[in-house]
mmCIF file of C-alpha atoms in Angstrom:
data_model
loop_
_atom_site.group_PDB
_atom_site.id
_atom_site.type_symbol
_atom_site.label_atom_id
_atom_site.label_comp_id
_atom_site.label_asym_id
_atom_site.label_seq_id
_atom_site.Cartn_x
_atom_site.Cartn_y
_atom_site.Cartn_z
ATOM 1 C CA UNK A 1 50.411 170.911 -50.812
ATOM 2 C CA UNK A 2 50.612 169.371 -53.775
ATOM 3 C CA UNK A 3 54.309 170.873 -54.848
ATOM 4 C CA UNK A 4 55.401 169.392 -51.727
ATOM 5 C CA UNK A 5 54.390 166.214 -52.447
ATOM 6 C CA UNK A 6 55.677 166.400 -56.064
ATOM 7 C CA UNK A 7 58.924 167.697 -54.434
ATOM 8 C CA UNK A 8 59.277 164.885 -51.976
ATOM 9 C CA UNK A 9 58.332 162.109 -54.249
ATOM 10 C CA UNK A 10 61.575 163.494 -55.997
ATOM 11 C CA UNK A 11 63.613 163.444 -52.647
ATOM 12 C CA UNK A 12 62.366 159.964 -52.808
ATOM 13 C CA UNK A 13 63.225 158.363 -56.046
ATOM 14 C CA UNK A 14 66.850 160.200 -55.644
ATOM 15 C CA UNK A 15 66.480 163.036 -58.270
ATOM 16 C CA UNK A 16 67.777 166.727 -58.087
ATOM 17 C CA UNK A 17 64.576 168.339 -59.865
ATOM 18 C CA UNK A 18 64.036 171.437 -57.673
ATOM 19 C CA UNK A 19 61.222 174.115 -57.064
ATOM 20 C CA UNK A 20 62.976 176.314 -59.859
ATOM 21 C CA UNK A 21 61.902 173.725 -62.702
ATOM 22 C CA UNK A 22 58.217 174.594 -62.035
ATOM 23 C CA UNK A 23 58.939 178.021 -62.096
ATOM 24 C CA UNK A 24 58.937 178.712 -58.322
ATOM 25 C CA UNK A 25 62.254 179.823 -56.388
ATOM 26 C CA UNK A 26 64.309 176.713 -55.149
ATOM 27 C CA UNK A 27 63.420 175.470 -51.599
ATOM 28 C CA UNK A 28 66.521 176.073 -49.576
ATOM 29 C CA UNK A 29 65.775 172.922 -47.125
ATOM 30 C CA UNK A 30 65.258 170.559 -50.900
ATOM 31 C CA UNK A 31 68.594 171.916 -51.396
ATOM 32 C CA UNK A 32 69.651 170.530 -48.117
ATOM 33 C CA UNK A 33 67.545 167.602 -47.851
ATOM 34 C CA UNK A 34 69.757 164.163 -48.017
ATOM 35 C CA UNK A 35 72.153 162.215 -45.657
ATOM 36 C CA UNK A 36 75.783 163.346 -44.804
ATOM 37 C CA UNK A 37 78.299 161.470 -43.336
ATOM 38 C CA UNK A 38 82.084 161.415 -42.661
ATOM 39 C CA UNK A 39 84.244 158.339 -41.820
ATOM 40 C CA UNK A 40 87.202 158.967 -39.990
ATOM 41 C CA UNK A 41 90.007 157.647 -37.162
ATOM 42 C CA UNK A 42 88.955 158.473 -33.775
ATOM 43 C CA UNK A 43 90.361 157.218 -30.178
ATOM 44 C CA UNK A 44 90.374 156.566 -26.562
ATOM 45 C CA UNK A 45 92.421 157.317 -23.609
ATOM 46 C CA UNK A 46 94.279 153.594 -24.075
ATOM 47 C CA UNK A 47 95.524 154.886 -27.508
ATOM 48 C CA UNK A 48 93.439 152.394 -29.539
ATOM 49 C CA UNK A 49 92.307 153.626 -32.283
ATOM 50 C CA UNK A 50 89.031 153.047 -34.132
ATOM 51 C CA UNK A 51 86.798 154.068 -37.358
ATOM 52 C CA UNK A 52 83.626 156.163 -36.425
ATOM 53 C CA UNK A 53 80.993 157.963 -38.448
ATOM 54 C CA UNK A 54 79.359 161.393 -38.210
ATOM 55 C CA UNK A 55 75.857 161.271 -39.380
ATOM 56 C CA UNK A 56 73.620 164.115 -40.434
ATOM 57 C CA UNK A 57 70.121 163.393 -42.510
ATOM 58 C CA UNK A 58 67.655 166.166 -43.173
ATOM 59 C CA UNK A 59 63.984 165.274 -44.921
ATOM 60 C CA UNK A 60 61.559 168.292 -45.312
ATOM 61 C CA UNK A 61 58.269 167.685 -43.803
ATOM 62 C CA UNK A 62 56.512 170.438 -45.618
ATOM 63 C CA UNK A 63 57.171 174.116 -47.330
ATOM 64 C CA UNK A 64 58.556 175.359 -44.202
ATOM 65 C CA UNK A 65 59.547 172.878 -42.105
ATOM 66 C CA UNK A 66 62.629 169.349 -41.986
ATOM 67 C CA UNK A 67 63.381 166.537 -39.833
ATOM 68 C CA UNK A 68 67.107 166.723 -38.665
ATOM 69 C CA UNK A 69 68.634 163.933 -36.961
ATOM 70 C CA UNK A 70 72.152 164.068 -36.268
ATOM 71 C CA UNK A 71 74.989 161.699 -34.256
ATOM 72 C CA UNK A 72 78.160 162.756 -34.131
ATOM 73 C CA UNK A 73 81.261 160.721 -32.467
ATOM 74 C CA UNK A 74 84.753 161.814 -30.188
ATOM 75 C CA UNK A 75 87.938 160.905 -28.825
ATOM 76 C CA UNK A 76 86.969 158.251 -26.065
ATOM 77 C CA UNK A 77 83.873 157.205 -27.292
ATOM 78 C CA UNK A 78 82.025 160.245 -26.779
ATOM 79 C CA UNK A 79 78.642 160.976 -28.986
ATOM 80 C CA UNK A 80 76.457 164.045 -29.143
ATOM 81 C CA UNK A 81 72.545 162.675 -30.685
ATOM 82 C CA UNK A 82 69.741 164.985 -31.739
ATOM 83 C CA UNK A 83 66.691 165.008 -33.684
ATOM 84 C CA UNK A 84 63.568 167.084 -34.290
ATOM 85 C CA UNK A 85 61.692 169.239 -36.638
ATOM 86 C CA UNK A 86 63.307 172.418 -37.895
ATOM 87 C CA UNK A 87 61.807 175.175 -39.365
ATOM 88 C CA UNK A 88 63.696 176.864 -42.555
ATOM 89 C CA UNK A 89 65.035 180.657 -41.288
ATOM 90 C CA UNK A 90 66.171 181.976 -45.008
ATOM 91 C CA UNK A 91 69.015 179.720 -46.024
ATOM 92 C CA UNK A 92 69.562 178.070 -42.976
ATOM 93 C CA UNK A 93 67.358 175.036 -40.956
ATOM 94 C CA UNK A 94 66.792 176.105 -37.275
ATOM 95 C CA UNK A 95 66.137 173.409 -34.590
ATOM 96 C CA UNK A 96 64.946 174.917 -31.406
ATOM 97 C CA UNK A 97 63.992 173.638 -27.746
ATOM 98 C CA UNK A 98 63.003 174.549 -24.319
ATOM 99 C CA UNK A 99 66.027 174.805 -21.850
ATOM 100 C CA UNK A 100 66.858 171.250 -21.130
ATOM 101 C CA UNK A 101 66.696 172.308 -17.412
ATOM 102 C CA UNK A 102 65.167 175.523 -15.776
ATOM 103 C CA UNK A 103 67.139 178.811 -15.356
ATOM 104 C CA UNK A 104 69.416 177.360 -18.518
ATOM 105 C CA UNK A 105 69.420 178.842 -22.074
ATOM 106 C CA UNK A 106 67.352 177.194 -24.837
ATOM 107 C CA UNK A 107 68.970 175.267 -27.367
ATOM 108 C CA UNK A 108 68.902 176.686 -31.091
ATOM 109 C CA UNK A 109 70.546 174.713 -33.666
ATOM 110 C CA UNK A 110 71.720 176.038 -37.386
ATOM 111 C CA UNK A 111 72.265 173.989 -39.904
ATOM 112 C CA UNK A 112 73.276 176.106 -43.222
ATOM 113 C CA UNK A 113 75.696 175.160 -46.097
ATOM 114 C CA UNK A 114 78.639 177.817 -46.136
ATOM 115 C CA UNK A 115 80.937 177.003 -49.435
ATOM 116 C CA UNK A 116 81.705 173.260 -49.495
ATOM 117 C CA UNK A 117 80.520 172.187 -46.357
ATOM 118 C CA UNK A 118 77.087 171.987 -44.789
ATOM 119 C CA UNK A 119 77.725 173.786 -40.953
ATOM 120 C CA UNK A 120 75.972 173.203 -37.140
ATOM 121 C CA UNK A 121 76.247 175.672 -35.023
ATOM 122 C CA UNK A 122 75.135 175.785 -31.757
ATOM 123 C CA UNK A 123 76.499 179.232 -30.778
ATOM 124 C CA UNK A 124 75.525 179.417 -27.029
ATOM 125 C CA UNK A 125 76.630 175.663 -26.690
ATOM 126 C CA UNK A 126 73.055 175.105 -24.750
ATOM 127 C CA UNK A 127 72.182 172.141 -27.690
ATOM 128 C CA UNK A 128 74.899 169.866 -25.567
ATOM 129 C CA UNK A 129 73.335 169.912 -22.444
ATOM 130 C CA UNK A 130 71.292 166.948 -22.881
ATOM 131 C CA UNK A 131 72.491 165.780 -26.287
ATOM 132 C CA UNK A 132 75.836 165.500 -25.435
ATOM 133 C CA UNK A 133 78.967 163.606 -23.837
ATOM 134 C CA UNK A 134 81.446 165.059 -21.844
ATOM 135 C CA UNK A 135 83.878 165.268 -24.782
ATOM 136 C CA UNK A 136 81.013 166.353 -27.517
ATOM 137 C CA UNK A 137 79.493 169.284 -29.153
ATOM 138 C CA UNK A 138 77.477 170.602 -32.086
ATOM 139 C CA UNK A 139 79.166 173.934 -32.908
ATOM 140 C CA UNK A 140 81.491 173.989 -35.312
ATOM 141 C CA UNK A 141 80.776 170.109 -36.747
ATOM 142 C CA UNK A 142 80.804 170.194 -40.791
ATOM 143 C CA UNK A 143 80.035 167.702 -43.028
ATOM 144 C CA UNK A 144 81.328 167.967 -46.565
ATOM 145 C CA UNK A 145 78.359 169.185 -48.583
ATOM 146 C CA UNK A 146 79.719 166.348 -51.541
ATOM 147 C CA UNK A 147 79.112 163.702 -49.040
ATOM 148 C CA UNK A 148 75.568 164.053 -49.832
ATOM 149 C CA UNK A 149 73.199 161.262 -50.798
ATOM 150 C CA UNK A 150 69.687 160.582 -51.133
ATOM 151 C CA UNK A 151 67.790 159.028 -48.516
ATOM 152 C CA UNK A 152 67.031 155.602 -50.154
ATOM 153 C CA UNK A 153 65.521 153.721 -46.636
ATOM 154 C CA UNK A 154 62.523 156.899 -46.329
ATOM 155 C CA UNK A 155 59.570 154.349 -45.189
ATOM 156 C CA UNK A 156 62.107 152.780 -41.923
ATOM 157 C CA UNK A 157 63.150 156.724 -41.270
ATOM 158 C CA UNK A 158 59.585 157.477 -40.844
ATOM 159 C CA UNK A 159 58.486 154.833 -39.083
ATOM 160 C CA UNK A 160 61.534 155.220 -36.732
ATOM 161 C CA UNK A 161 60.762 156.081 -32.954
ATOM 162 C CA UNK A 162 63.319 159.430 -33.185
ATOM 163 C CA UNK A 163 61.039 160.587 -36.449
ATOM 164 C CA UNK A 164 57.802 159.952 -34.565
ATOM 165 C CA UNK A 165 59.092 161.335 -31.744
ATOM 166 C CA UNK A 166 60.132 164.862 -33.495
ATOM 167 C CA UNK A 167 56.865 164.447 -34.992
ATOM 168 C CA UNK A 168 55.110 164.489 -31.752
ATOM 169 C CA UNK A 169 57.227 166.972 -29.945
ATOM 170 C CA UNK A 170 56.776 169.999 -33.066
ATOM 171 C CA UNK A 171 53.075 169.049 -32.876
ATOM 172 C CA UNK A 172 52.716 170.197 -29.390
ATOM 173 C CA UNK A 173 55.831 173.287 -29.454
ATOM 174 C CA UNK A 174 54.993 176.912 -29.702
ATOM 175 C CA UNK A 175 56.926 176.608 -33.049
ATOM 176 C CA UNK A 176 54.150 174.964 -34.984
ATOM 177 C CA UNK A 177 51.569 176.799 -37.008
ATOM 178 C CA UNK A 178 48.463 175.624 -37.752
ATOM 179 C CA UNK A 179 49.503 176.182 -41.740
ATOM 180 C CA UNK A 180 52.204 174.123 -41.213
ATOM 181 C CA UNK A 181 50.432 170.775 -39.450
ATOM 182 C CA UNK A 182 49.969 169.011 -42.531
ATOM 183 C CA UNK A 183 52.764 166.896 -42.790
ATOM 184 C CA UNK A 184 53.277 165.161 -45.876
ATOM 185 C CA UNK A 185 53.360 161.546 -44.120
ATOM 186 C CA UNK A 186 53.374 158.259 -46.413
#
């Protein structure tokens, strides 16, 4: 418990010290802790044209487990919004949920860095039921993995209602283990 909090307070003051400099293998989710974010030119059905942002933060909560939360924007206005807890699956973060409605397949999100660019997929598409506008979608959406910065604003993240909310939710899932309930929390 105590790595973890050594590891986090070095999320938090914006350092790259990892896992490997105390002589333990790198945590893949420290190496993909941080904000992304792209800026770009997006558009309506008009033809006006406007500047939107693509926002993807990760924060480990302990050895095993990260906070995602991640809004992405389309043509027309458009959005897809998620967060929750995700538990690390090798190199990759995976954020899973019950079906959104019954008889539907459950949504499993995978957030992994493949060469320059950190990667959600959402290979069923069942993650944009529910999280989604008509025009939006998780699969496929990259960030550049040098569009990375530390999270500087950590105490209004964790007191937001989406981090309290995944918070709550992974407390009462099937995907929580008792080893894993201690949360590092401020």
């Amino acid at each position: 418990m105590r790595s973890v909090a050594v590891c986090l307070g070095v999320v938090l003051a914006g350092a790259t010290m990892t896992h490997a400099a105390m002589g333990r293998p790198a945590s893949e989710q420290n190496q993909l802790s941080g904000r992304y974010s792209t800026h770009f030119k997006n558009g309506d059905v008009s033809g006006d044209t406007y500047w939107s942002d693509n926002v993807l933060e990760v924060v480990p909560v302990n050895a095993e487990t990260a906070y995602l939360r991640i809004e992405t924007q389309f043509f027309n206005g458009h959005m897809c919004s998620l967060s929750g807890i995700g538990r690390m699956e090798g190199e990759a973060l995976v954020y899973q949920e019950p079906p959104f409605m019954a008889g539907e397949k459950p949504c499993r999100l995978t957030v992994r860095r493949t060469g320059k660019d950190i990667v959600l997929q959402d290979a069923d598409g069942a993650c944009r039921v529910g999280h989604c506008g008509a025009r939006g979608l998780f699969d496929g959406q990259t960030f550049p993995a040098s569009s990375r910065r530390a999270i500087t604003y950590m105490p209004r993240l964790r007191a937001s209602r989406e981090y309290q909310a995944a918070l709550k939710a992974w407390a009462a899932s099937p995907n929580h283990s008792d080893h894993a309930a201690q949360a590092d929390q401020p």
